[in-house]
DNA sequence: CTCCAGGTACTAA
DNA sequence: TTAGTACCTGGA
């Protein structure tokens, strides 16, 4: 296996914490589907042991996905603004943001609407099984995430077999538009507002999903998705005087000096586990 | 059986 | 612009 040293990370928090839905821990290793590939990885403190499939030793895939060039210490220092972030950082040190595949992330979060996490994992995996390429690793079968073209051309009744329900039409429509060039535009543009507008123009994609895609798969360091926990916290602890999604997001983006994505990730992880009303 | 889940689109004031 | 409501579906 390949080795990568001096890399502070907590794989459990980072891979199984709800950024991505395609990771499994099997034995000592984590296996994750990233687009049409698989990454296998484990850690011993700050040393990572990794392998990619079907091409072996794809360092670029590993490096991009884990964002190895981020200055983690600096980010941690920047977002450590108060007693809440201090406690969150202490408890969840090693939590990192990923750079997942944008279309996989987008489709997965479209599926997330009004579903719980086990159900999201079920549907995304079922879709992969139906429309993705088989990748065998260590005698386990994995399925690459479906290509946009496959979803764009899929029959709605086929999509429904993955139990996505009313989201099937969102998946097909969004896949069509992305495949027709919108994804290329999104990958090219760097302006936060423009990218968000492009994403939310997709059928079935609102503010929350757009922010997840930007934070988890497009490396927008200052964009954090406001889930129910973020909203509660902003209102109750930071005294934000508005319940509007845009105002809440803006508060965090100002508060964390360019690193709201990271700050939000720590904070919301902490709150989810420590909320006392 | 009823309720709910990491939201969004739609409709009516 | 803002507040309510339906929505597939499986699990609690």
PDB file of C-alpha atoms (C1' of nucleotides) in Angstrom:
ATOM      1  CA  UNK A   1       0.000   0.000   0.000  1.00  0.00           C
ATOM      2  CA  UNK A   2       0.987   3.601  -0.417  1.00  0.00           C
ATOM      3  CA  UNK A   3       1.969   5.627   2.578  1.00  0.00           C
ATOM      4  CA  UNK A   4       1.345   9.309   3.283  1.00  0.00           C
ATOM      5  CA  UNK A   5       2.821  10.756   6.449  1.00  0.00           C
ATOM      6  CA  UNK A   6       2.319  13.713   8.748  1.00  0.00           C
ATOM      7  CA  UNK A   7      -1.301  14.186   7.882  1.00  0.00           C
ATOM      8  CA  UNK A   8      -3.615  15.039  10.783  1.00  0.00           C
ATOM      9  CA  UNK A   9      -7.004  13.445  10.148  1.00  0.00           C
ATOM     10  CA  UNK A  10      -9.690  11.457  11.893  1.00  0.00           C
ATOM     11  CA  UNK A  11     -11.011   9.125   9.202  1.00  0.00           C
ATOM     12  CA  UNK A  12     -14.007   8.058  11.217  1.00  0.00           C
ATOM     13  CA  UNK A  13     -15.314  11.607  11.632  1.00  0.00           C
ATOM     14  CA  UNK A  14     -14.355  12.684   8.145  1.00  0.00           C
ATOM     15  CA  UNK A  15     -15.567   9.743   6.089  1.00  0.00           C
ATOM     16  CA  UNK A  16     -18.546   8.498   8.090  1.00  0.00           C
ATOM     17  CA  UNK A  17     -19.746  11.806   9.485  1.00  0.00           C
ATOM     18  CA  UNK A  18     -22.233  12.737   6.832  1.00  0.00           C
ATOM     19  CA  UNK A  19     -20.261  14.614   4.183  1.00  0.00           C
ATOM     20  CA  UNK A  20     -20.253  11.588   1.926  1.00  0.00           C
ATOM     21  CA  UNK A  21     -22.569   8.596   1.896  1.00  0.00           C
ATOM     22  CA  UNK A  22     -20.378   6.165  -0.022  1.00  0.00           C
ATOM     23  CA  UNK A  23     -17.918   5.027   2.654  1.00  0.00           C
ATOM     24  CA  UNK A  24     -17.910   1.784   4.608  1.00  0.00           C
ATOM     25  CA  UNK A  25     -15.603   0.538   7.288  1.00  0.00           C
ATOM     26  CA  UNK A  26     -14.774  -3.099   6.672  1.00  0.00           C
ATOM     27  CA  UNK A  27     -12.296  -4.589   9.099  1.00  0.00           C
ATOM     28  CA  UNK A  28      -9.476  -2.116   9.591  1.00  0.00           C
ATOM     29  CA  UNK A  29     -10.017  -0.289   6.330  1.00  0.00           C
ATOM     30  CA  UNK A  30     -12.396   2.317   4.980  1.00  0.00           C
ATOM     31  CA  UNK A  31     -13.578   1.765   1.413  1.00  0.00           C
ATOM     32  CA  UNK A  32     -15.191   4.616  -0.473  1.00  0.00           C
ATOM     33  CA  UNK A  33     -16.698   5.077  -3.913  1.00  0.00           C
ATOM     34  CA  UNK A  34     -15.513   8.280  -5.570  1.00  0.00           C
ATOM     35  CA  UNK A  35     -17.193   8.706  -8.960  1.00  0.00           C
ATOM     36  CA  UNK A  36     -16.129   5.605 -10.913  1.00  0.00           C
ATOM     37  CA  UNK A  37     -13.264   4.700  -8.588  1.00  0.00           C
ATOM     38  CA  UNK A  38     -12.677   3.257  -5.132  1.00  0.00           C
ATOM     39  CA  UNK A  39     -10.276   4.432  -2.448  1.00  0.00           C
ATOM     40  CA  UNK A  40      -9.168   2.064   0.304  1.00  0.00           C
ATOM     41  CA  UNK A  41      -7.547   3.662   3.312  1.00  0.00           C
ATOM     42  CA  UNK A  42      -6.572   3.259   6.955  1.00  0.00           C
ATOM     43  CA  UNK A  43      -4.624   5.316   9.405  1.00  0.00           C
ATOM     44  CA  UNK A  44      -2.132   4.881  12.183  1.00  0.00           C
ATOM     45  CA  UNK A  45      -2.117   8.195  13.972  1.00  0.00           C
ATOM     46  CA  UNK A  46      -0.888  10.702  11.389  1.00  0.00           C
ATOM     47  CA  UNK A  47       0.139   8.140   8.813  1.00  0.00           C
ATOM     48  CA  UNK A  48      -2.246   7.109   6.045  1.00  0.00           C
ATOM     49  CA  UNK A  49      -2.065   3.846   4.113  1.00  0.00           C
ATOM     50  CA  UNK A  50      -4.017   4.042   0.904  1.00  0.00           C
ATOM     51  CA  UNK A  51      -4.745   2.340  -2.395  1.00  0.00           C
ATOM     52  CA  UNK A  52      -6.970   3.187  -5.351  1.00  0.00           C
ATOM     53  CA  UNK A  53      -8.987   1.030  -7.761  1.00  0.00           C
ATOM     54  CA  UNK A  54      -9.294   0.025 -10.526  1.00  0.00           C
ATOM     55  CA  UNK A  55      -6.066   1.954 -11.295  1.00  0.00           C
ATOM     56  CA  UNK A  56      -3.551   1.352  -8.547  1.00  0.00           C
ATOM     57  CA  UNK A  57      -1.570   4.114  -6.869  1.00  0.00           C
ATOM     58  CA  UNK A  58      -3.590   7.019  -8.280  1.00  0.00           C
ATOM     59  CA  UNK A  59      -1.980   9.695  -6.133  1.00  0.00           C
ATOM     60  CA  UNK A  60      -3.858  12.515  -7.801  1.00  0.00           C
ATOM     61  CA  UNK A  61      -7.184  10.963  -6.854  1.00  0.00           C
ATOM     62  CA  UNK A  62      -6.065  10.480  -3.260  1.00  0.00           C
ATOM     63  CA  UNK A  63      -4.506  13.926  -3.000  1.00  0.00           C
ATOM     64  CA  UNK A  64      -7.469  15.788  -4.469  1.00  0.00           C
ATOM     65  CA  UNK A  65     -10.049  13.919  -2.475  1.00  0.00           C
ATOM     66  CA  UNK A  66      -8.346  14.496   0.864  1.00  0.00           C
ATOM     67  CA  UNK A  67      -7.186  18.033   0.046  1.00  0.00           C
ATOM     68  CA  UNK A  68      -3.677  17.306   1.193  1.00  0.00           C
ATOM     69  CA  UNK A  69      -2.403  20.802   0.468  1.00  0.00           C
ATOM     70  CA  UNK A  70      -4.669  22.579   2.938  1.00  0.00           C
ATOM     71  CA  UNK A  71      -2.891  24.190   5.867  1.00  0.00           C
ATOM     72  CA  UNK A  72      -4.885  22.399   8.542  1.00  0.00           C
ATOM     73  CA  UNK A  73      -3.182  23.998  11.537  1.00  0.00           C
ATOM     74  CA  UNK A  74      -3.830  27.443  10.145  1.00  0.00           C
ATOM     75  CA  UNK A  75      -7.476  26.669   9.432  1.00  0.00           C
ATOM     76  CA  UNK A  76      -7.981  25.304  12.925  1.00  0.00           C
ATOM     77  CA  UNK A  77      -6.442  28.420  14.382  1.00  0.00           C
ATOM     78  CA  UNK A  78      -8.616  30.670  12.252  1.00  0.00           C
ATOM     79  CA  UNK A  79     -11.894  29.050  13.174  1.00  0.00           C
ATOM     80  CA  UNK A  80     -11.129  28.839  16.871  1.00  0.00           C
ATOM     81  CA  UNK A  81     -13.176  31.881  17.781  1.00  0.00           C
ATOM     82  CA  UNK A  82     -14.975  31.131  21.048  1.00  0.00           C
ATOM     83  CA  UNK A  83     -15.687  28.578  23.748  1.00  0.00           C
ATOM     84  CA  UNK A  84     -17.920  26.500  21.465  1.00  0.00           C
ATOM     85  CA  UNK A  85     -15.444  26.182  18.626  1.00  0.00           C
ATOM     86  CA  UNK A  86     -12.678  25.601  21.152  1.00  0.00           C
ATOM     87  CA  UNK A  87     -14.503  22.624  22.625  1.00  0.00           C
ATOM     88  CA  UNK A  88     -15.498  21.312  19.194  1.00  0.00           C
ATOM     89  CA  UNK A  89     -11.920  21.454  17.932  1.00  0.00           C
ATOM     90  CA  UNK A  90     -10.579  19.770  21.028  1.00  0.00           C
ATOM     91  CA  UNK A  91     -13.091  16.968  20.832  1.00  0.00           C
ATOM     92  CA  UNK A  92     -13.143  16.462  17.069  1.00  0.00           C
ATOM     93  CA  UNK A  93      -9.598  17.297  16.036  1.00  0.00           C
ATOM     94  CA  UNK A  94      -8.832  15.602  12.735  1.00  0.00           C
ATOM     95  CA  UNK A  95     -12.197  16.329  11.186  1.00  0.00           C
ATOM     96  CA  UNK A  96     -11.515  17.575   7.672  1.00  0.00           C
ATOM     97  CA  UNK A  97     -13.416  18.638   4.594  1.00  0.00           C
ATOM     98  CA  UNK A  98     -13.256  16.441   1.526  1.00  0.00           C
ATOM     99  CA  UNK A  99     -13.182  17.308  -2.124  1.00  0.00           C
ATOM    100  CA  UNK A 100     -15.736  14.813  -3.353  1.00  0.00           C
ATOM    101  CA  UNK A 101     -16.986  14.362  -6.896  1.00  0.00           C
ATOM    102  CA  UNK A 102     -19.437  17.212  -7.687  1.00  0.00           C
ATOM    103  CA  UNK A 103     -22.044  15.261  -9.612  1.00  0.00           C
ATOM    104  CA  UNK A 104     -22.000  12.407  -7.127  1.00  0.00           C
ATOM    105  CA  UNK A 105     -22.391  14.895  -4.299  1.00  0.00           C
ATOM    106  CA  UNK A 106     -25.182  16.763  -6.020  1.00  0.00           C
ATOM    107  CA  UNK A 107     -27.229  13.673  -6.843  1.00  0.00           C
ATOM    108  CA  UNK A 108     -26.653  12.257  -3.363  1.00  0.00           C
ATOM    109  CA  UNK A 109     -27.920  15.417  -1.713  1.00  0.00           C
ATOM    110  CA  UNK A 110     -30.921  15.630  -4.015  1.00  0.00           C
ATOM    111  CA  UNK A 111     -31.751  12.210  -2.644  1.00  0.00           C
ATOM    112  CA  UNK A 112     -31.195  13.429   0.906  1.00  0.00           C
ATOM    113  CA  UNK A 113     -34.247  15.685   0.825  1.00  0.00           C
ATOM    114  CA  UNK A 114     -36.611  14.605   3.579  1.00  0.00           C
ATOM    115  CA  UNK A 115     -34.826  11.296   4.120  1.00  0.00           C
ATOM    116  CA  UNK A 116     -32.781  10.007   7.014  1.00  0.00           C
ATOM    117  CA  UNK A 117     -29.166   9.005   6.586  1.00  0.00           C
ATOM    118  CA  UNK A 118     -29.692   5.224   6.370  1.00  0.00           C
ATOM    119  CA  UNK A 119     -32.282   5.791   3.650  1.00  0.00           C
ATOM    120  CA  UNK A 120     -29.923   8.110   1.747  1.00  0.00           C
ATOM    121  CA  UNK A 121     -27.172   5.531   1.887  1.00  0.00           C
ATOM    122  CA  UNK A 122     -29.564   2.853   0.698  1.00  0.00           C
ATOM    123  CA  UNK A 123     -30.818   4.805  -2.318  1.00  0.00           C
ATOM    124  CA  UNK A 124     -27.435   6.105  -3.462  1.00  0.00           C
ATOM    125  CA  UNK A 125     -25.981   2.596  -3.303  1.00  0.00           C
ATOM    126  CA  UNK A 126     -28.935   1.099  -5.097  1.00  0.00           C
ATOM    127  CA  UNK A 127     -28.556   3.647  -7.891  1.00  0.00           C
ATOM    128  CA  UNK A 128     -24.870   2.780  -8.157  1.00  0.00           C
ATOM    129  CA  UNK A 129     -25.666  -0.891  -8.292  1.00  0.00           C
ATOM    130  CA  UNK A 130     -28.151  -0.320 -11.094  1.00  0.00           C
ATOM    131  CA  UNK A 131     -26.241   2.206 -13.197  1.00  0.00           C
ATOM    132  CA  UNK A 132     -22.581   2.058 -12.127  1.00  0.00           C
ATOM    133  CA  UNK A 133     -19.626  -0.070 -13.140  1.00  0.00           C
ATOM    134  CA  UNK A 134     -18.626  -2.932 -10.871  1.00  0.00           C
ATOM    135  CA  UNK A 135     -15.299  -2.535  -9.113  1.00  0.00           C
ATOM    136  CA  UNK A 136     -14.063  -5.521  -7.148  1.00  0.00           C
ATOM    137  CA  UNK A 137     -11.732  -4.866  -4.245  1.00  0.00           C
ATOM    138  CA  UNK A 138     -10.559  -7.474  -1.743  1.00  0.00           C
ATOM    139  CA  UNK A 139     -13.377  -9.750  -2.867  1.00  0.00           C
ATOM    140  CA  UNK A 140     -15.949  -7.070  -2.031  1.00  0.00           C
ATOM    141  CA  UNK A 141     -18.059  -5.693  -4.846  1.00  0.00           C
ATOM    142  CA  UNK A 142     -18.369  -1.940  -5.129  1.00  0.00           C
ATOM    143  CA  UNK A 143     -20.282   0.020  -7.735  1.00  0.00           C
ATOM    144  CA  UNK A 144     -19.067   3.241  -9.231  1.00  0.00           C
ATOM    145  CA  UNK A 145     -21.443   6.165  -8.940  1.00  0.00           C
ATOM    146  CA  UNK A 146     -23.621   6.458 -12.072  1.00  0.00           C
ATOM    147  CA  UNK A 147     -22.443   8.759 -14.834  1.00  0.00           C
ATOM    148  CA  UNK A 148     -24.638  11.787 -15.419  1.00  0.00           C
ATOM    149  CA  UNK A 149     -25.482  10.523 -18.900  1.00  0.00           C
ATOM    150  CA  UNK A 150     -26.785   7.261 -17.461  1.00  0.00           C
ATOM    151  CA  UNK A 151     -29.075   9.102 -15.059  1.00  0.00           C
ATOM    152  CA  UNK A 152     -30.097  11.628 -17.690  1.00  0.00           C
ATOM    153  CA  UNK A 153     -31.206   8.851 -20.044  1.00  0.00           C
ATOM    154  CA  UNK A 154     -32.702   6.585 -17.404  1.00  0.00           C
ATOM    155  CA  UNK A 155     -36.377   5.775 -17.387  1.00  0.00           C
ATOM    156  CA  UNK A 156     -38.159   7.274 -14.385  1.00  0.00           C
ATOM    157  CA  UNK A 157     -39.552   3.870 -13.512  1.00  0.00           C
ATOM    158  CA  UNK A 158     -36.020   2.497 -13.372  1.00  0.00           C
ATOM    159  CA  UNK A 159     -34.896   5.316 -11.091  1.00  0.00           C
ATOM    160  CA  UNK A 160     -37.841   4.577  -8.825  1.00  0.00           C
ATOM    161  CA  UNK A 161     -36.459   1.104  -8.140  1.00  0.00           C
ATOM    162  CA  UNK A 162     -33.790   2.754  -6.032  1.00  0.00           C
ATOM    163  CA  UNK A 163     -36.554   4.075  -3.728  1.00  0.00           C
ATOM    164  CA  UNK A 164     -35.864   7.722  -4.444  1.00  0.00           C
ATOM    165  CA  UNK A 165     -39.590   8.387  -4.732  1.00  0.00           C
ATOM    166  CA  UNK A 166     -40.606  11.887  -5.776  1.00  0.00           C
ATOM    167  CA  UNK A 167     -36.931  12.793  -6.203  1.00  0.00           C
ATOM    168  CA  UNK A 168     -36.638  10.664  -9.351  1.00  0.00           C
ATOM    169  CA  UNK A 169     -37.745  13.558 -11.569  1.00  0.00           C
ATOM    170  CA  UNK A 170     -35.252  15.874  -9.858  1.00  0.00           C
ATOM    171  CA  UNK A 171     -32.433  13.408 -10.505  1.00  0.00           C
ATOM    172  CA  UNK A 172     -33.247  12.965 -14.167  1.00  0.00           C
ATOM    173  CA  UNK A 173     -33.753  16.654 -14.838  1.00  0.00           C
ATOM    174  CA  UNK A 174     -30.633  17.784 -12.985  1.00  0.00           C
ATOM    175  CA  UNK A 175     -28.504  15.079 -14.584  1.00  0.00           C
ATOM    176  CA  UNK A 176     -29.668  16.201 -18.027  1.00  0.00           C
ATOM    177  CA  UNK A 177     -28.865  19.852 -17.452  1.00  0.00           C
ATOM    178  CA  UNK A 178     -25.501  19.133 -15.823  1.00  0.00           C
ATOM    179  CA  UNK A 179     -24.538  16.718 -18.561  1.00  0.00           C
ATOM    180  CA  UNK A 180     -25.434  19.304 -21.177  1.00  0.00           C
ATOM    181  CA  UNK A 181     -22.695  21.626 -20.037  1.00  0.00           C
ATOM    182  CA  UNK A 182     -23.737  23.145 -16.738  1.00  0.00           C
ATOM    183  CA  UNK A 183     -21.259  20.985 -14.844  1.00  0.00           C
ATOM    184  CA  UNK A 184     -18.434  22.325 -16.996  1.00  0.00           C
ATOM    185  CA  UNK A 185     -19.517  25.880 -16.240  1.00  0.00           C
ATOM    186  CA  UNK A 186     -19.709  25.167 -12.545  1.00  0.00           C
ATOM    187  CA  UNK A 187     -16.243  23.643 -12.547  1.00  0.00           C
ATOM    188  CA  UNK A 188     -14.851  26.650 -14.356  1.00  0.00           C
ATOM    189  CA  UNK A 189     -16.444  29.445 -12.340  1.00  0.00           C
ATOM    190  CA  UNK A 190     -15.010  30.525  -9.033  1.00  0.00           C
ATOM    191  CA  UNK A 191     -17.552  33.138  -7.985  1.00  0.00           C
ATOM    192  CA  UNK A 192     -19.578  31.904  -5.036  1.00  0.00           C
ATOM    193  CA  UNK A 193     -22.784  33.680  -5.958  1.00  0.00           C
ATOM    194  CA  UNK A 194     -22.695  32.603  -9.577  1.00  0.00           C
ATOM    195  CA  UNK A 195     -22.054  28.976  -8.715  1.00  0.00           C
ATOM    196  CA  UNK A 196     -24.858  28.970  -6.161  1.00  0.00           C
ATOM    197  CA  UNK A 197     -27.270  30.436  -8.693  1.00  0.00           C
ATOM    198  CA  UNK A 198     -26.339  27.780 -11.231  1.00  0.00           C
ATOM    199  CA  UNK A 199     -26.845  25.011  -8.719  1.00  0.00           C
ATOM    200  CA  UNK A 200     -30.151  26.272  -7.399  1.00  0.00           C
ATOM    201  CA  UNK A 201     -31.432  26.681 -10.945  1.00  0.00           C
ATOM    202  CA  UNK A 202     -31.564  22.879 -11.054  1.00  0.00           C
ATOM    203  CA  UNK A 203     -34.923  21.250 -10.386  1.00  0.00           C
ATOM    204  CA  UNK A 204     -34.861  19.828  -6.855  1.00  0.00           C
ATOM    205  CA  UNK A 205     -31.847  21.843  -5.711  1.00  0.00           C
ATOM    206  CA  UNK A 206     -32.372  24.570  -3.115  1.00  0.00           C
ATOM    207  CA  UNK A 207     -30.022  26.546  -0.867  1.00  0.00           C
ATOM    208  CA  UNK A 208     -29.111  23.712   1.453  1.00  0.00           C
ATOM    209  CA  UNK A 209     -28.160  21.251  -1.260  1.00  0.00           C
ATOM    210  CA  UNK A 210     -26.257  23.893  -3.216  1.00  0.00           C
ATOM    211  CA  UNK A 211     -24.213  24.727  -0.127  1.00  0.00           C
ATOM    212  CA  UNK A 212     -23.436  21.078   0.534  1.00  0.00           C
ATOM    213  CA  UNK A 213     -22.162  20.679  -3.001  1.00  0.00           C
ATOM    214  CA  UNK A 214     -20.053  23.818  -2.754  1.00  0.00           C
ATOM    215  CA  UNK A 215     -18.577  22.969   0.625  1.00  0.00           C
ATOM    216  CA  UNK A 216     -18.007  19.258   0.129  1.00  0.00           C
ATOM    217  CA  UNK A 217     -17.113  18.954  -3.541  1.00  0.00           C
ATOM    218  CA  UNK A 218     -16.082  22.337  -4.927  1.00  0.00           C
ATOM    219  CA  UNK A 219     -13.708  23.512  -2.184  1.00  0.00           C
ATOM    220  CA  UNK A 220     -15.595  26.659  -1.259  1.00  0.00           C
ATOM    221  CA  UNK A 221     -13.950  27.181   2.117  1.00  0.00           C
ATOM    222  CA  UNK A 222     -16.383  29.853   3.208  1.00  0.00           C
ATOM    223  CA  UNK A 223     -19.678  28.140   2.437  1.00  0.00           C
ATOM    224  CA  UNK A 224     -21.418  26.122   5.126  1.00  0.00           C
ATOM    225  CA  UNK A 225     -24.736  24.410   4.667  1.00  0.00           C
ATOM    226  CA  UNK A 226     -27.288  25.435   7.244  1.00  0.00           C
ATOM    227  CA  UNK A 227     -28.953  22.321   8.534  1.00  0.00           C
ATOM    228  CA  UNK A 228     -31.402  22.344  11.422  1.00  0.00           C
ATOM    229  CA  UNK A 229     -28.534  22.286  13.909  1.00  0.00           C
ATOM    230  CA  UNK A 230     -26.772  25.241  12.406  1.00  0.00           C
ATOM    231  CA  UNK A 231     -29.984  27.210  12.494  1.00  0.00           C
ATOM    232  CA  UNK A 232     -30.717  26.399  16.111  1.00  0.00           C
ATOM    233  CA  UNK A 233     -27.213  27.265  17.162  1.00  0.00           C
ATOM    234  CA  UNK A 234     -27.060  30.541  15.293  1.00  0.00           C
ATOM    235  CA  UNK A 235     -30.328  31.618  16.836  1.00  0.00           C
ATOM    236  CA  UNK A 236     -29.842  30.381  20.401  1.00  0.00           C
ATOM    237  CA  UNK A 237     -26.106  30.800  21.012  1.00  0.00           C
ATOM    238  CA  UNK A 238     -24.906  33.501  18.651  1.00  0.00           C
ATOM    239  CA  UNK A 239     -28.107  35.503  18.852  1.00  0.00           C
ATOM    240  CA  UNK A 240     -28.615  35.898  15.139  1.00  0.00           C
ATOM    241  CA  UNK A 241     -31.740  37.964  14.694  1.00  0.00           C
ATOM    242  CA  UNK A 242     -33.245  36.225  11.704  1.00  0.00           C
ATOM    243  CA  UNK A 243     -34.540  32.837  10.748  1.00  0.00           C
ATOM    244  CA  UNK A 244     -33.883  33.291   7.041  1.00  0.00           C
ATOM    245  CA  UNK A 245     -31.490  30.850   5.446  1.00  0.00           C
ATOM    246  CA  UNK A 246     -29.496  33.522   3.691  1.00  0.00           C
ATOM    247  CA  UNK A 247     -29.020  35.618   6.814  1.00  0.00           C
ATOM    248  CA  UNK A 248     -27.855  32.634   8.822  1.00  0.00           C
ATOM    249  CA  UNK A 249     -25.362  31.572   6.188  1.00  0.00           C
ATOM    250  CA  UNK A 250     -24.072  35.109   5.901  1.00  0.00           C
ATOM    251  CA  UNK A 251     -23.549  35.267   9.641  1.00  0.00           C
ATOM    252  CA  UNK A 252     -21.286  32.207   9.596  1.00  0.00           C
ATOM    253  CA  UNK A 253     -19.396  33.301   6.509  1.00  0.00           C
ATOM    254  CA  UNK A 254     -18.560  36.585   8.217  1.00  0.00           C
ATOM    255  CA  UNK A 255     -17.827  35.008  11.576  1.00  0.00           C
ATOM    256  CA  UNK A 256     -15.252  32.475  10.378  1.00  0.00           C
ATOM    257  CA  UNK A 257     -12.978  34.713   8.316  1.00  0.00           C
ATOM    258  CA  UNK A 258     -13.141  32.776   5.091  1.00  0.00           C
ATOM    259  CA  UNK A 259     -13.376  29.333   6.645  1.00  0.00           C
ATOM    260  CA  UNK A 260     -17.071  28.951   7.414  1.00  0.00           C
ATOM    261  CA  UNK A 261     -17.114  25.545   5.761  1.00  0.00           C
ATOM    262  CA  UNK A 262     -14.601  24.233   8.275  1.00  0.00           C
ATOM    263  CA  UNK A 263     -15.979  26.152  11.231  1.00  0.00           C
ATOM    264  CA  UNK A 264     -19.488  25.003  10.495  1.00  0.00           C
ATOM    265  CA  UNK A 265     -18.385  21.402  10.141  1.00  0.00           C
ATOM    266  CA  UNK A 266     -16.795  21.397  13.601  1.00  0.00           C
ATOM    267  CA  UNK A 267     -19.563  23.338  15.240  1.00  0.00           C
ATOM    268  CA  UNK A 268     -22.405  21.295  13.848  1.00  0.00           C
ATOM    269  CA  UNK A 269     -20.643  18.040  14.662  1.00  0.00           C
ATOM    270  CA  UNK A 270     -20.347  19.250  18.223  1.00  0.00           C
ATOM    271  CA  UNK A 271     -23.918  20.466  18.487  1.00  0.00           C
ATOM    272  CA  UNK A 272     -25.460  17.340  17.044  1.00  0.00           C
ATOM    273  CA  UNK A 273     -23.858  15.397  19.876  1.00  0.00           C
ATOM    274  CA  UNK A 274     -24.247  17.898  22.695  1.00  0.00           C
ATOM    275  CA  UNK A 275     -27.489  19.739  22.157  1.00  0.00           C
ATOM    276  CA  UNK A 276     -29.385  20.389  25.379  1.00  0.00           C
ATOM    277  CA  UNK A 277     -31.898  22.863  24.048  1.00  0.00           C
TER     278      UNK A 277
ATOM    279  C1'  DC B   1     -51.285   2.513  12.986  1.00  0.00           C
ATOM    280  C1'  DT B   2     -48.991   7.190  13.099  1.00  0.00           C
ATOM    281  C1'  DC B   3     -44.951   9.798  12.862  1.00  0.00           C
ATOM    282  C1'  DC B   4     -40.745  11.288  11.032  1.00  0.00           C
ATOM    283  C1'  DA B   5     -36.450  11.947   8.314  1.00  0.00           C
ATOM    284  C1'  DG B   6     -29.644  16.290   6.704  1.00  0.00           C
ATOM    285  C1'  DG B   7     -35.484  19.980   1.691  1.00  0.00           C
ATOM    286  C1'  DT B   8     -37.834  21.688  -2.140  1.00  0.00           C
ATOM    287  C1'  DA B   9     -41.619  23.108  -5.116  1.00  0.00           C
ATOM    288  C1'  DC B  10     -45.875  24.845  -5.162  1.00  0.00           C
ATOM    289  C1'  DT B  11     -49.834  27.600  -3.738  1.00  0.00           C
ATOM    290  C1'  DA B  12     -52.355  31.122  -1.468  1.00  0.00           C
ATOM    291  C1'  DA B  13     -52.497  35.355   1.201  1.00  0.00           C
TER     292       DA B  13
ATOM    293  C1'  DT C   1     -42.142  38.152   0.258  1.00  0.00           C
ATOM    294  C1'  DT C   2     -43.794  35.041   3.558  1.00  0.00           C
ATOM    295  C1'  DA C   3     -46.193  31.197   5.584  1.00  0.00           C
ATOM    296  C1'  DG C   4     -48.219  26.678   5.010  1.00  0.00           C
ATOM    297  C1'  DT C   5     -48.336  22.005   2.774  1.00  0.00           C
ATOM    298  C1'  DA C   6     -47.620  17.809  -0.040  1.00  0.00           C
ATOM    299  C1'  DC C   7     -44.272  14.692  -1.230  1.00  0.00           C
ATOM    300  C1'  DC C   8     -42.098   8.571  -1.962  1.00  0.00           C
ATOM    301  C1'  DT C   9     -40.727   5.439   1.285  1.00  0.00           C
ATOM    302  C1'  DG C  10     -38.970   2.564   5.045  1.00  0.00           C
ATOM    303  C1'  DG C  11     -38.125   2.319   9.784  1.00  0.00           C
ATOM    304  C1'  DA C  12     -39.235   3.566  14.709  1.00  0.00           C
TER     305       DA C  12
END
